[in-house]
Short mmCIF file of C-alpha atoms in Angstrom, two decimals:
data_model
loop_
_atom_site.label_atom_id
_atom_site.label_comp_id
_atom_site.label_asym_id
_atom_site.label_seq_id
_atom_site.Cartn_x
_atom_site.Cartn_y
_atom_site.Cartn_z
CA MET G 1 44.31 213.26 30.23
CA ARG G 2 45.59 214.11 33.71
CA ALA G 3 49.20 213.79 32.54
CA VAL G 4 48.52 216.13 29.63
CA PHE G 5 46.87 218.66 31.93
CA ILE G 6 49.82 218.63 34.31
CA PHE G 7 52.22 218.96 31.39
CA LEU G 8 50.35 221.98 30.03
CA SER G 9 50.11 223.54 33.48
CA PHE G 10 53.87 223.18 33.84
CA ILE G 11 54.36 225.04 30.56
CA ILE G 12 52.04 227.86 31.61
CA ILE G 13 53.70 228.25 35.00
CA SER G 14 57.15 228.09 33.44
CA ASN G 15 56.28 230.98 31.17
CA CYS G 16 56.07 233.24 34.24
CA TYR G 17 59.82 232.95 34.97
CA SER G 18 61.41 235.76 36.96
CA GLN G 19 63.00 238.55 34.95
CA GLU G 20 65.66 239.42 37.52
CA LEU G 21 68.52 236.98 36.99
CA THR G 22 69.80 235.53 33.75
CA SER G 23 72.83 234.12 31.94
CA GLY G 24 74.17 233.96 28.41
CA GLY G 25 73.53 236.71 25.88
CA LYS G 26 76.28 238.35 23.87
CA LEU G 27 79.59 236.84 24.91
CA LYS G 28 82.02 239.41 26.32
CA PRO G 29 85.27 239.63 24.29
CA GLU G 30 87.35 239.22 27.47
CA GLN G 31 85.55 235.92 28.16
CA ALA G 32 85.50 234.73 24.54
CA ILE G 33 89.26 234.07 24.77
CA MET G 34 88.76 231.90 27.85
CA ASP G 35 88.16 228.12 27.66
CA VAL G 36 87.09 226.89 31.10
CA ARG G 37 88.45 223.44 31.93
CA HIS G 38 87.61 222.83 35.60
CA TYR G 39 85.96 224.34 38.68
CA THR G 40 86.88 223.49 42.26
CA ILE G 41 84.27 224.84 44.68
CA ASN G 42 85.17 224.77 48.38
CA LEU G 43 82.40 226.14 50.58
CA ALA G 44 81.15 226.01 54.14
CA VAL G 45 77.39 226.37 54.63
CA ASP G 46 76.23 228.29 57.71
CA ILE G 47 72.58 227.32 57.93
CA ASP G 48 71.78 229.43 60.99
CA ASN G 49 72.97 232.60 59.24
CA LYS G 50 71.90 231.50 55.73
CA SER G 51 75.38 232.24 54.44
CA ILE G 52 78.30 230.55 52.71
CA SER G 53 82.06 231.13 52.74
CA GLY G 54 85.09 229.65 51.05
CA ASN G 55 86.76 229.79 47.66
CA THR G 56 86.47 228.66 44.06
CA VAL G 57 89.39 227.77 41.79
CA ILE G 58 88.81 228.28 38.06
CA ASP G 59 91.20 226.50 35.69
CA PHE G 60 91.06 227.63 32.09
CA ILE G 61 93.05 228.13 28.91
CA LEU G 62 93.55 231.55 27.36
CA SER G 63 93.78 231.68 23.58
CA GLN G 64 95.78 234.92 23.79
CA SER G 65 97.49 237.16 26.32
CA THR G 66 95.20 239.54 28.20
CA PRO G 67 95.58 242.37 30.74
CA VAL G 68 92.19 241.68 32.32
CA LEU G 69 90.14 238.67 33.41
CA LEU G 70 86.36 238.75 33.83
CA PHE G 71 84.20 236.44 35.95
CA ASP G 72 80.52 236.51 36.85
CA LEU G 73 79.42 236.51 40.51
CA LEU G 74 76.37 238.16 42.04
CA ASN G 75 77.11 240.99 44.45
CA ASP G 76 75.43 239.08 47.28
CA MET G 77 78.90 237.56 47.63
CA LYS G 78 81.74 239.70 48.96
CA VAL G 79 85.05 238.89 47.30
CA GLU G 80 87.95 239.05 49.74
CA LYS G 81 91.05 238.05 47.77
CA ILE G 82 91.99 236.78 44.31
CA TRP G 83 95.10 234.96 43.15
CA VAL G 84 96.13 234.53 39.51
CA ASN G 85 98.53 231.63 39.04
CA GLY G 86 99.38 231.82 42.73
CA LYS G 87 99.97 235.57 42.89
CA GLU G 88 97.54 237.93 44.58
CA ALA G 89 95.93 240.32 42.12
CA PRO G 90 93.84 243.50 42.39
CA PHE G 91 90.19 243.38 41.38
CA THR G 92 86.86 245.15 41.41
CA HIS G 93 83.45 243.56 41.92
CA THR G 94 80.50 245.57 40.68
CA ASN G 95 77.32 244.82 38.74
CA ALA G 96 77.81 241.07 39.28
CA LEU G 97 81.13 241.17 37.42
CA ILE G 98 84.60 240.54 38.86
CA THR G 99 87.29 242.42 36.94
CA VAL G 100 90.80 241.17 37.72
CA THR G 101 93.78 243.30 36.65
CA PRO G 102 97.09 241.57 37.43
CA ALA G 103 100.30 243.60 37.51
CA MET G 104 101.39 242.01 34.24
CA PRO G 105 99.24 240.69 31.36
CA VAL G 106 98.30 237.04 31.73
CA ALA G 107 100.03 234.93 29.08
CA ALA G 108 98.16 232.66 26.70
CA GLY G 109 97.85 229.07 27.87
CA LYS G 110 96.84 227.40 31.11
CA THR G 111 95.74 229.74 33.86
CA SER G 112 94.39 229.22 37.37
CA VAL G 113 92.44 231.79 39.36
CA LYS G 114 91.43 231.38 43.00
CA VAL G 115 88.68 233.58 44.42
CA MET G 116 88.01 233.79 48.16
CA TYR G 117 84.58 235.11 49.09
CA ALA G 118 81.65 234.93 51.51
CA GLY G 119 78.13 236.22 51.88
CA LYS G 120 74.43 235.51 51.98
CA PRO G 121 73.50 234.09 48.58
CA HIS G 122 70.42 235.21 46.69
CA VAL G 123 67.25 233.59 48.08
CA ALA G 124 64.85 232.00 45.62
CA THR G 125 61.34 233.40 46.13
CA ARG G 126 59.68 230.94 43.74
CA PRO G 127 62.00 228.03 42.95
CA PRO G 128 62.65 226.47 40.51
CA TRP G 129 61.33 229.28 38.28
CA GLU G 130 63.19 231.93 40.25
CA ASP G 131 66.75 230.91 41.06
CA GLY G 132 68.68 231.01 44.30
CA PHE G 133 68.99 229.28 47.66
CA THR G 134 66.04 227.80 49.54
CA TRP G 135 66.51 227.60 53.32
CA THR G 136 63.75 225.58 54.94
CA LYS G 137 63.05 222.54 57.13
CA ASP G 138 61.64 219.11 56.36
CA THR G 139 58.54 217.65 58.03
CA LEU G 140 60.64 216.38 60.93
CA GLY G 141 62.19 219.79 61.57
CA HIS G 142 65.63 219.11 60.07
CA PRO G 143 67.36 221.83 58.01
CA TRP G 144 66.80 221.49 54.28
CA VAL G 145 68.77 223.54 51.75
CA ALA G 146 68.36 223.56 47.97
CA VAL G 147 69.96 225.52 45.14
CA THR G 148 68.49 226.21 41.68
CA ALA G 149 70.40 228.07 38.97
CA GLU G 150 69.21 227.23 35.45
CA ALA G 151 68.39 230.82 34.43
CA ALA G 152 70.99 232.69 36.45
CA GLY G 153 73.74 230.10 36.22
CA GLY G 154 76.56 229.43 38.64
CA GLN G 155 77.07 233.14 39.37
CA ILE G 156 74.56 232.76 42.19
CA PHE G 157 77.20 231.30 44.47
CA PHE G 158 80.51 230.77 42.66
CA PRO G 159 82.60 232.88 40.25
CA CYS G 160 82.39 231.52 36.73
CA LYS G 161 82.16 232.22 33.04
CA ASN G 162 78.39 232.37 33.03
CA HIS G 163 77.64 231.47 29.43
CA PRO G 164 76.20 228.26 27.90
CA SER G 165 78.88 228.18 25.20
CA ASP G 166 81.62 227.16 27.63
CA GLU G 167 81.45 224.17 29.96
CA PRO G 168 84.28 222.82 32.15
CA ASN G 169 85.54 220.03 29.91
CA GLU G 170 87.43 218.34 32.73
CA GLY G 171 84.52 218.48 35.16
CA ALA G 172 84.34 219.93 38.64
CA ASP G 173 84.96 219.26 42.31
CA MET G 174 82.45 220.40 44.93
CA ASN G 175 83.67 220.20 48.51
CA ILE G 176 80.84 221.29 50.78
CA THR G 177 81.00 221.57 54.59
CA VAL G 178 77.73 221.40 56.54
CA PRO G 179 76.63 221.00 60.18
CA LYS G 180 77.33 217.52 61.51
CA GLY G 181 74.68 214.95 60.73
CA LEU G 182 73.39 216.55 57.55
CA VAL G 183 74.08 215.06 54.11
CA VAL G 184 75.20 216.82 50.92
CA ALA G 185 73.96 215.60 47.52
CA ALA G 186 75.79 216.87 44.42
CA PRO G 187 76.83 215.90 40.87
CA GLY G 188 79.31 213.15 40.09
CA LEU G 189 80.67 210.62 42.55
CA LEU G 190 81.15 211.04 46.28
CA GLN G 191 84.88 210.69 46.92
CA LYS G 192 84.89 210.84 50.71
CA VAL G 193 83.37 212.43 53.79
CA THR G 194 85.54 213.96 56.47
CA HIS G 195 84.26 214.53 59.98
CA GLN G 196 85.18 217.52 62.11
CA LYS G 197 84.00 218.32 65.62
CA THR G 198 80.80 220.12 64.58
CA THR G 199 80.79 219.72 60.80
CA ASP G 200 81.10 217.18 58.01
CA THR G 201 82.64 217.84 54.60
CA TYR G 202 81.41 216.03 51.49
CA PHE G 203 83.83 215.76 48.57
CA TRP G 204 82.00 215.34 45.25
CA LYS G 205 83.71 215.02 41.87
CA THR G 206 82.59 214.77 38.26
CA ASN G 207 85.04 214.15 35.43
CA TYR G 208 82.47 214.83 32.71
CA THR G 209 81.92 218.12 30.97
CA THR G 210 78.90 219.79 32.50
CA ASN G 211 76.82 222.96 32.30
CA ASN G 212 77.49 225.28 35.22
CA TYR G 213 73.86 225.37 36.39
CA SER G 214 74.21 221.66 37.20
CA LEU G 215 76.94 222.53 39.69
CA VAL G 216 74.61 222.91 42.63
CA PHE G 217 74.18 221.04 45.89
CA ASN G 218 71.39 220.07 48.25
CA VAL G 219 71.65 219.61 52.01
CA GLY G 220 69.25 217.60 54.12
CA ASP G 221 68.50 214.75 56.50
CA TYR G 222 68.93 212.27 53.66
CA ALA G 223 69.07 208.53 53.46
CA VAL G 224 70.53 207.02 50.29
CA ALA G 225 68.46 204.37 48.52
CA THR G 226 70.44 202.46 45.90
CA LYS G 227 69.50 200.14 43.05
CA MET G 228 71.93 198.84 40.44
CA TYR G 229 70.94 199.53 36.85
CA THR G 230 72.17 197.69 33.76
CA THR G 231 72.28 199.96 30.72
CA VAL G 232 71.21 199.04 27.22
CA ASN G 233 74.91 198.43 26.46
CA GLY G 234 75.35 196.15 29.48
CA ASN G 235 77.17 198.60 31.75
CA LYS G 236 76.40 198.68 35.46
CA VAL G 237 75.61 202.07 36.98
CA PRO G 238 74.22 202.77 40.47
CA MET G 239 70.84 204.47 40.79
CA GLN G 240 70.93 206.58 43.95
CA PHE G 241 68.02 208.42 45.53
CA TYR G 242 68.95 210.96 48.21
CA VAL G 243 65.57 210.82 49.92
CA LEU G 244 64.50 212.49 53.15
CA LYS G 245 64.50 209.96 55.95
CA ALA G 246 60.85 210.84 56.52
CA ASP G 247 60.10 209.47 53.00
CA GLU G 248 62.57 206.60 52.96
CA ALA G 249 59.84 203.94 52.72
CA LYS G 250 58.78 205.33 49.34
CA ALA G 251 62.21 205.16 47.77
CA ALA G 252 62.27 201.55 46.52
CA HIS G 253 59.15 201.90 44.38
CA HIS G 254 60.31 205.28 43.15
CA LEU G 255 63.56 203.74 41.89
CA GLU G 256 61.55 201.01 40.14
CA ILE G 257 59.69 203.75 38.26
CA LEU G 258 62.96 205.47 37.41
CA GLU G 259 64.38 202.20 36.11
CA GLN G 260 61.45 201.82 33.69
CA ILE G 261 61.85 205.43 32.57
CA ALA G 262 65.57 204.86 31.95
CA LYS G 263 64.90 201.81 29.76
CA VAL G 264 62.51 203.74 27.53
CA ARG G 265 64.81 206.75 27.24
CA GLU G 266 67.71 204.48 26.31
CA LYS G 267 65.61 202.82 23.60
CA TYR G 268 65.11 206.10 21.79
CA PHE G 269 68.21 208.10 22.74
CA GLY G 270 70.95 205.57 23.42
CA GLU G 271 72.82 204.53 26.54
CA TYR G 272 72.58 206.63 29.69
CA PRO G 273 75.28 209.29 29.16
CA TRP G 274 77.07 209.21 32.54
CA VAL G 275 77.72 205.49 33.10
CA LYS G 276 81.04 206.14 34.87
CA GLU G 277 79.24 208.00 37.64
CA LYS G 278 75.62 207.50 38.70
CA ILE G 279 71.93 207.94 37.99
CA GLY G 280 71.11 210.33 40.80
CA ILE G 281 68.02 212.06 42.13
CA VAL G 282 67.60 214.12 45.29
CA GLU G 283 64.42 215.12 47.11
CA THR G 284 64.00 218.89 47.17
CA PRO G 285 61.54 221.43 48.62
CA HIS G 286 60.93 222.83 45.11
CA LEU G 287 59.23 221.01 42.23
CA GLY G 288 62.33 219.88 40.40
CA MET G 289 65.19 220.69 38.03
CA GLU G 290 67.64 218.86 35.79
CA HIS G 291 71.12 218.65 37.29
CA GLN G 292 73.55 216.29 35.64
CA THR G 293 73.70 212.96 37.57
CA MET G 294 71.70 214.48 40.47
CA ASN G 295 68.26 215.59 39.32
CA ALA G 296 66.17 217.56 41.78
CA TYR G 297 62.83 215.91 42.60
CA GLY G 298 60.00 217.56 44.53
CA ASN G 299 56.79 216.14 43.05
CA LYS G 300 55.89 214.49 46.37
CA PHE G 301 55.49 210.99 44.87
CA LYS G 302 52.38 211.89 42.88
CA TYR G 303 52.03 209.23 40.22
CA GLU G 304 49.77 208.72 37.24
CA THR G 305 49.34 205.44 35.39
CA ILE G 306 50.35 204.91 31.77
CA GLY G 307 49.74 201.46 30.34
CA GLY G 308 49.03 200.13 33.82
CA VAL G 309 52.42 201.27 35.15
CA ASP G 310 53.10 204.10 37.61
CA ASN G 311 54.84 207.14 36.14
CA ASP G 312 56.08 210.36 37.69
CA TRP G 313 55.85 213.05 34.98
CA LEU G 314 58.27 215.37 36.75
CA MET G 315 60.99 212.79 37.33
CA ASN G 316 60.50 211.47 33.79
CA HIS G 317 60.95 214.89 32.22
CA GLU G 318 63.94 215.97 34.30
CA PHE G 319 65.65 212.63 33.78
CA GLY G 320 65.23 213.09 30.02
CA HIS G 321 67.50 216.12 30.29
CA GLU G 322 70.42 213.78 30.94
CA TRP G 323 70.34 213.37 27.15
CA PHE G 324 68.87 216.68 25.93
CA GLY G 325 70.24 219.49 28.04
CA ASN G 326 73.24 217.75 29.57
CA LYS G 327 74.65 215.47 26.86
CA VAL G 328 73.22 217.43 23.92
CA THR G 329 73.66 221.07 24.93
CA VAL G 330 73.09 224.34 23.13
CA LYS G 331 75.81 226.97 22.85
CA ASP G 332 73.26 229.82 22.68
CA TRP G 333 70.06 230.07 24.74
CA ALA G 334 68.36 231.10 21.47
CA ASP G 335 68.28 227.38 20.63
CA TYR G 336 66.75 226.41 23.99
CA TRP G 337 64.01 224.35 22.28
CA ILE G 338 66.57 221.65 21.49
CA GLN G 339 66.95 220.98 25.21
CA GLU G 340 63.39 221.52 26.39
CA GLY G 341 61.41 220.67 23.26
CA ILE G 342 63.17 217.43 22.35
CA CYS G 343 63.24 216.42 26.02
CA SER G 344 59.47 217.03 26.14
CA TYR G 345 59.10 215.01 22.96
CA GLY G 346 60.83 212.21 24.85
CA ASP G 347 58.04 212.47 27.44
CA ALA G 348 55.57 211.83 24.61
CA LEU G 349 57.62 208.88 23.38
CA TYR G 350 57.32 207.41 26.87
CA THR G 351 53.55 207.74 26.53
CA ARG G 352 53.79 206.01 23.14
CA GLU G 353 55.94 203.21 24.50
CA MET G 354 53.79 202.50 27.55
CA GLY G 355 50.32 203.56 26.35
CA GLY G 356 50.42 202.98 22.60
CA GLU G 357 50.28 205.08 19.45
CA LYS G 358 46.78 206.39 20.08
CA ALA G 359 47.75 207.71 23.50
CA TYR G 360 50.75 209.42 21.88
CA ILE G 361 48.55 211.06 19.21
CA ASP G 362 45.96 212.12 21.78
CA ARG G 363 48.70 213.71 23.86
CA PHE G 364 49.69 215.97 20.99
CA LYS G 365 46.09 216.77 20.12
CA GLN G 366 45.72 218.12 23.64
CA SER G 367 49.13 219.78 23.92
CA ALA G 368 48.46 221.86 20.79
CA PHE G 369 46.10 223.99 22.88
CA GLY G 370 49.00 224.97 25.15
CA ILE G 371 51.00 226.55 22.31
CA ALA G 372 50.86 230.34 22.65
CA ASN G 373 52.50 231.23 19.32
CA GLN G 374 53.14 234.78 20.51
CA LYS G 375 56.88 234.70 19.80
CA PRO G 376 59.04 232.48 17.59
CA VAL G 377 60.62 229.53 19.34
CA VAL G 378 64.01 230.69 17.99
CA GLN G 379 63.97 234.46 18.43
CA GLY G 380 67.41 235.27 17.02
CA LYS G 381 70.95 234.79 18.25
CA ASP G 382 72.99 235.65 21.35
CA LEU G 383 69.97 235.57 23.67
CA ASP G 384 70.05 235.52 27.44
CA GLU G 385 68.18 232.73 29.21
CA VAL G 386 65.20 234.74 30.42
CA THR G 387 64.51 236.15 26.94
CA ALA G 388 64.72 232.70 25.35
CA TYR G 389 62.66 230.96 28.04
CA ILE G 390 59.07 230.91 26.77
CA GLY G 391 56.51 228.14 27.15
CA ASP G 392 56.62 227.28 23.46
CA ILE G 393 60.18 225.94 23.70
CA TYR G 394 58.49 223.01 25.47
CA SER G 395 55.15 222.61 23.74
CA LYS G 396 55.83 223.84 20.21
CA GLY G 397 59.34 222.38 20.25
CA ALA G 398 57.91 218.95 21.07
CA PHE G 399 55.09 219.35 18.54
CA PHE G 400 57.63 220.24 15.86
CA MET G 401 59.38 216.91 16.46
CA HIS G 402 55.96 215.22 16.21
CA THR G 403 55.45 216.90 12.81
CA LEU G 404 58.97 216.07 11.67
CA ARG G 405 58.42 212.39 12.48
CA TYR G 406 55.30 212.34 10.30
CA VAL G 407 56.94 214.24 7.42
CA ILE G 408 60.05 212.05 7.08
CA GLY G 409 58.69 208.74 8.41
CA ASP G 410 59.73 206.47 11.26
CA ALA G 411 62.37 204.58 9.28
CA VAL G 412 64.46 207.75 8.98
CA PHE G 413 63.24 209.81 11.94
CA PHE G 414 64.07 207.50 14.84
CA PRO G 415 67.60 206.53 13.73
CA THR G 416 68.39 210.19 13.05
CA LEU G 417 67.04 211.26 16.42
CA LYS G 418 69.26 208.67 18.06
CA GLN G 419 72.20 209.90 16.00
CA LEU G 420 71.62 213.39 17.40
CA SER G 421 71.87 212.03 20.92
CA THR G 422 74.78 209.64 20.37
CA ASN G 423 77.10 211.02 17.68
CA VAL G 424 80.17 212.74 19.13
CA GLN G 425 79.59 215.62 16.70
CA TYR G 426 76.54 216.70 18.73
CA THR G 427 77.33 215.56 22.26
CA TYR G 428 79.44 216.18 25.37
CA ASP G 429 82.10 218.78 24.45
CA ASN G 430 80.48 219.63 21.11
CA LEU G 431 77.60 222.06 21.57
CA VAL G 432 74.78 222.42 19.04
CA THR G 433 72.55 224.92 17.24
CA THR G 434 69.21 224.73 15.45
CA ASP G 435 71.09 224.77 12.14
CA ASP G 436 73.02 221.66 13.23
CA VAL G 437 69.78 219.79 13.92
CA GLU G 438 68.21 220.91 10.64
CA GLN G 439 71.26 219.90 8.61
CA LEU G 440 71.40 216.50 10.30
CA PHE G 441 67.78 215.66 9.44
CA SER G 442 68.03 217.19 5.95
CA LYS G 443 71.05 215.05 5.18
CA ALA G 444 69.34 211.93 6.52
CA THR G 445 66.32 212.50 4.26
CA ASN G 446 68.23 213.92 1.30
CA THR G 447 65.67 216.73 1.44
CA ASN G 448 65.90 220.43 2.27
CA LEU G 449 63.94 220.61 5.53
CA LYS G 450 64.91 224.21 6.28
CA PRO G 451 61.51 225.61 5.21
CA LEU G 452 59.80 223.38 7.79
CA PHE G 453 62.30 224.28 10.53
CA ASP G 454 61.93 227.96 9.71
CA LEU G 455 58.10 227.90 9.67
CA TYR G 456 57.78 226.14 13.03
CA LEU G 457 60.74 227.56 14.88
CA ARG G 458 61.51 230.98 13.44
CA THR G 459 57.97 232.28 12.81
CA THR G 460 54.62 232.22 14.60
CA GLN G 461 52.81 231.10 11.46
CA LYS G 462 50.79 227.93 11.20
CA LEU G 463 50.78 225.82 8.06
CA GLU G 464 48.06 227.19 5.80
CA VAL G 465 46.03 224.51 4.02
CA HIS G 466 43.81 225.94 1.28
CA ILE G 467 40.70 224.04 0.16
CA VAL G 468 38.72 225.41 -2.80
CA ALA G 469 35.43 223.76 -3.79
CA GLN G 470 34.96 223.11 -7.51
CA ARG G 471 32.08 221.82 -9.61
CA GLN G 472 31.06 218.14 -9.60
CA ASN G 473 32.26 217.45 -6.05
CA LYS G 474 35.85 218.30 -6.78
CA TYR G 475 38.23 220.17 -4.49
CA LYS G 476 41.56 221.90 -5.03
CA ILE G 477 43.89 221.53 -2.05
CA SER G 478 47.26 223.23 -1.53
CA VAL G 479 49.59 224.52 1.17
CA ASP G 480 50.22 228.22 0.70
CA ASN G 481 52.99 229.37 3.03
CA ILE G 482 55.79 226.83 2.74
CA ASP G 483 58.00 226.09 -0.22
CA MET G 484 58.19 222.31 -0.02
CA THR G 485 56.07 219.23 -0.55
CA LEU G 486 54.42 217.68 2.48
CA PRO G 487 52.56 214.43 3.09
CA MET G 488 49.03 214.92 4.40
CA ASP G 489 46.23 212.61 5.52
CA ILE G 490 42.97 213.55 3.78
CA VAL G 491 39.61 212.00 4.67
CA THR G 492 36.87 211.61 2.07
CA GLU G 493 33.89 209.27 1.92
CA LYS G 494 36.39 206.66 0.70
CA GLY G 495 38.36 206.82 3.94
CA VAL G 496 41.83 208.16 4.78
CA GLN G 497 44.36 208.65 2.02
CA LYS G 498 47.89 210.00 2.37
CA MET G 499 48.54 212.56 -0.36
CA THR G 500 51.34 214.98 -1.19
CA LEU G 501 50.58 218.68 -0.98
CA SER G 502 52.53 221.72 -2.14
CA LYS G 503 51.84 225.24 -3.36
CA LYS G 504 50.63 223.69 -6.62
CA PRO G 505 47.07 222.50 -5.92
CA ILE G 506 45.98 218.90 -6.30
CA ILE G 507 42.41 218.10 -7.33
CA ILE G 508 40.47 215.36 -5.55
CA SER G 509 36.94 214.05 -5.92
CA SER G 510 34.82 213.72 -2.80
CA ASP G 511 31.12 213.60 -1.98
CA ILE G 512 31.89 215.28 1.35
CA LEU G 513 34.06 218.20 2.36
CA PRO G 514 37.55 216.71 2.72
CA GLN G 515 38.96 216.60 6.23
CA VAL G 516 42.66 217.40 6.31
CA ASP G 517 45.11 215.98 8.86
CA PRO G 518 42.52 214.50 11.26
CA ASP G 519 45.16 213.24 13.72
CA MET G 520 46.82 216.68 13.98
CA TYR G 521 50.33 215.95 12.86
CA TYR G 522 50.57 219.62 11.86
CA LEU G 523 49.92 222.95 13.52
CA LYS G 524 47.71 224.34 10.75
CA LYS G 525 45.10 226.81 9.63
CA ILE G 526 42.42 225.56 7.22
CA ILE G 527 41.21 228.07 4.64
CA ILE G 528 38.01 226.95 2.87
CA GLU G 529 36.49 228.65 -0.17
#
């Protein structure tokens, strides 16, 4: 019950996301011709002045020649110089958009742009729900810096193509210089650390494709706790916890919890996606955020028990995004539920695995009360992140998967869910839409599931179950607002029977008023006459 309450509270709080900064939306034509391949971010962090300085190199491929290049960067940063393929180029920087106009049009093919800049990056007033930098100190008085960017994207501190449809397919390098003695945690693998007189530089590299909001770093007085993990496929991958030295004694047990979480996630979704790098978490001053191979954790080691085993709901959820969000990624924020809803459904599967089927069902019975149903989960196309980010992408998205499991049955549902998270068609470089998910499950069941997807995800309607009393203890039962047949548990004095409902009524005999769907596999409205 406590876990459910926290989960619902998280949804409610999340629904209050700041309206100031966002990413995505309608893709600009000048950026549509650009395929980003790699980012190299070279920055020095001045903690005393809460500022950064350095440069970012953007490597990309142009599908056609263009006289202008566009990049996103908040105006908190002052751009000093820009080079296009090694030649300095004129530019303007207004309204968070860098417009580069080289002397000659840039030819189609490989292109490299280097941007030199500096400034005081946007400060997050309520992280992680409001993006930006957090400049604070830990309990021992050491500087502690965190960056969150899911809504706003990388534009907070580096020039980029700030749209979910384009990820750097060849990864990124983050080379971050900080005051001596502090540690930088970032995505990928740490290549080396160089030591200067008063500073240290951490060279991080990921070779995987990644969303740009995962390209963030954290700075603190960290120790690194390590535990080797063996994946479901037998591969060895290090689990690393960048934990504040003040909390170092808690790290070993925390990694044990993470190991159990990883085993359950792998059971349902396949091998951990980033086996060539690491399973990483970093302690942060904010609650938490998914960042590929380096998830932010700030739940202060508050555990609940499921099936007699400690669980951290925050770490569990954010780690689930390594599959849904990072490996399976949407190309349009309009389909955000795929990342948040299916990830949240994975949280419920953890409850099922550790606490049993009843605990899983009870979780959804409770979570139904957190569904607002004020806007459709999928509100259209070409949405920006803030517009798409509503609480129901978590709660109703997860409940939809719960319904889908019941409708098609475990024998088809679980293998198809794993196919979504493992098939190259839907993972890594290949981004997905709601239509892709619907077509996958429809094909697996040899059934047109679009009416169910549309009802749950593209409307705010609930399934309408119509019960009409007849003479001699008979009842007509139908579903009125969906054009497909659906299985339904119906309770009479004889017990529970699974029947098939559609718009065409069935007639049942019962000495009592039939109870429909007692375990709440559907979001429904009962109409009794």
